[in-house]
Amino acid sequence: MNKVAKIFINMPIKTIAKGYSYIVPDQFSYLDIGWRVCVPFGHQYLEGFVVEIAFVENCDGLKEVVAVIDKSAWFNQEMMDTAKWIASYYLCSLGESMRLFIPGKKSISVDLFYEAIALEENGINCCCIYKYLQANGPLNLNCLKKYFPTYDMEKVLERLLSEGKIKKVYKIRSRAKEKFEKFVMINEFCDKDPNIYLKNKPAQLRLVNLMLTKRKLPRKTLMEFSSSVIHALEKDGFIHVVNERVLRDSYKDYHFQMVKKSLNPSQENAIEQVTAKICEKKHDTFLLYGVTGSGKTEVYINIVEKIRKLDKQAIILVPEIALASQMIQRFKENFSNDIVVMHSKLSIEERNDAIERLHNKEVGIVIGARSAVFVPLDDLGVIIIDEEHEVSYKQEERPYYHTREVAKMRTFYSNAILLLGSATPSLESYYKAQCSEYKLLSLPKRVNNSNLPSVHIVDMRNELAKGKRSILSDDLYALIKKTLENKEQIIILLNRRGHSTFVLCRECGHIIKCNHCDVPMVYHFSGILRCHYCDSVKTVPQECPHCYSRYIKYFGTGTQKLEEELYRLFPNASVLRMDRDTTTKKMAYEKILDDFRKEKYQILLGTQMVAKGHDFKNVTAVAILSIDSTINIPDFRAAERGFQLLTQASGRAGRHGNQGNVIVQTYNPCHYAITHAKEHDFISFYHEEMNFRKILNYPPYNQLLKIIIFDMVEEILIKKAEILARKLHLMMKSVKCNIIGPFSANVVKVKDIYKMNILIKSREMGKIKQLLCENELDKRKDITIDVDPMNSL
DNA sequence: AATAGTCCTATA
DNA sequence: ATAGGACTATTG
């Protein structure tokens, strides 16, 4: 009998939706389900995941597992079950869903080397490359090219391979590189008296005395001592130096004082209800609906405390990295070093070290963005999703999973608690709470005796009638002025980065568009035009490329232009800009938010990343300049997103006792998203919006599935889409559903690829998915299927 | 996704 | 005759 493992290959493609069998050689007989291995696949060596073990008599034609990656299984049962659920729910292969659990998507890279084969005739007549390989051992292509730049190396190697003079060898390289550091340690059993023995060696004596108190110190903190001092002491037996593995952590120096806040009755009630469920050790989902500034984080902290007492682990998710730093601070105030941070801006090595920390139980709390929902944990107790309504929880590339649903399944399979928190819950979640599928917990009042801010709506049509063309209304100007005079801070939200949002010819109306995408290019500060979809750049043309006129003008205001304008109007104020252009570096978010928190700046200006979840003591004013661009999108979620953005942004004002003031500039002052947000009335907004959803059959009354079709050629795409739509209508005859489209996607062309959509609404999405799979539409290369899409465009 | 094999065309 | 490019089949 031979041990055989069924393995899914770590590959980001949907067409390989099956496992492959490999022989488990005796040296790896301990292999089991959930392990990561390296296997030969086709003409390469790749990472694979063991999903089944079998013992079979005949294994002809099977290849062997060539390497095992870890010292234990990466996937436990709960992770395996979740991966399987993702594959079936979001219609992807198990390989695709399992690789989500791997930091950096793959854990090994395999490098190709060429090795000389020993030849009988001693290789005298062989070329210099063969001789070089013979002398230096296996080398890779780049290395050979460097030494022999004049050769056509691919050709030479091909010839040598076919002549049987060299062979290919593969070296597996782990991407989880361990970091080692030197530590100086005191020798515990040294009985020499340093004061006598080192009387005439002041530097050595100083170091020994330091070591006698500290016992162990990193070598790099002792740079004042030369290595001869260290060596001498080592030789005399006072100290020794060890090379020890260290686990990287960019956040380890974040230390805060322990803070314990008192709780109000609604917070206590929420904690009590969740605690009761924790004690039952059963899965359940709670929706914590608490107005902005109502102390949701305090509830999270108390629940995590309960979980940690039971020695279980917790995942806390925030919608983007910008919000992590605040959550980290609050948690560090309570849990000190029991925390690791996990997000995609960290290096892969650091992420692996964080997982190692969780693995060896050194820490029990993970704070992170979307991808942190996949951290491997053995004793998952709770997943908390803060700002659960945020669209950034939906993955925008294959597989198109929603973090909330993944968390739901992980907590379900591990009998853990899922806690969703928001001041503006998604309609789906609030609806589920109404149907008792989730348990609703409410925090109706702000803490710190603060009132919700007063919201003032400025009708920009009146400004225009007054002849004002500036992006800042008179009222907003006055609010900024007053806030600055009071030495308070203001946040300004403008949801467009760059300088001018489009460039237009005044003679013919031609708008400069990207060569590869069907969108206007945005003028950036440095004098270039940039496409916000593909990042390609152009210089600003001197004349219109269409009519050769020289009347080229910039229109629309982005964050860069507004920054200029604010400096012009308030020359004494300091303005801090936060958008994707200023936050590319590793700790840029933390730095910007920290500077603002320390009141080095009075005005924080930025895209929607300034609106979410931040808690600044001295912010009393908030301005929202671009709500119309959100509300006017022809999508079923536009109003919901507008309401959320307004409520969340307003919620930054006056959280610590001061009265907050919010200004909303709009051309649609009567829009229900704006009027309800002005009154901070989520419930009324919910009911009004639910009416629309019901009439138009949108979620949460129906499920949605979006089919996106691609092609390089527009005409072919249109034909293909029509054929597909007809096919879908036939296919779905037996299922109650609505098929809408094909219609052009929101952006018709991105990176030279045209897109069209077909939308399916149904309450029986399971059947629809089954039919799509039976007809192998999920395997088609020119189609992607987005289950539960965030928009219909 | 990545590779190796297949087919086809431009070209000296 | 052939090198290089586009395209395709295949992965245990």
XYZ file of C-alpha atoms in Angstrom, chain A residues 425-428 635-644 671-673 676 681-701:
39
model
C -24.866 49.208 9.358
C -25.187 47.812 5.876
C -28.825 47.276 4.948
C -28.092 43.552 4.659
C -26.154 52.372 -8.605
C -28.577 50.825 -6.142
C -26.157 51.386 -3.270
C -25.452 55.073 -4.056
C -27.857 56.447 -1.450
C -26.657 53.986 1.183
C -23.040 54.924 0.537
C -23.889 58.626 0.608
C -25.678 58.276 3.927
C -22.792 56.282 5.370
C -31.946 64.013 -1.235
C -33.166 61.625 1.466
C -29.655 60.366 2.190
C -31.705 61.754 7.149
C -31.503 59.141 11.730
C -30.326 55.760 10.507
C -33.621 54.041 11.212
C -35.663 56.385 9.010
C -33.073 56.141 6.265
C -33.180 52.366 6.573
C -36.955 52.215 6.122
C -37.018 54.625 3.201
C -34.164 52.863 1.434
C -35.688 49.437 2.085
C -38.801 50.543 0.190
C -36.704 51.170 -2.911
C -34.878 47.917 -2.523
C -38.174 46.057 -2.263
C -39.742 47.710 -5.301
C -36.651 47.149 -7.429
C -35.892 43.677 -6.072
C -32.441 44.562 -4.829
C -30.620 43.132 -1.799
C -31.402 42.395 0.954
C -34.676 41.176 -0.603
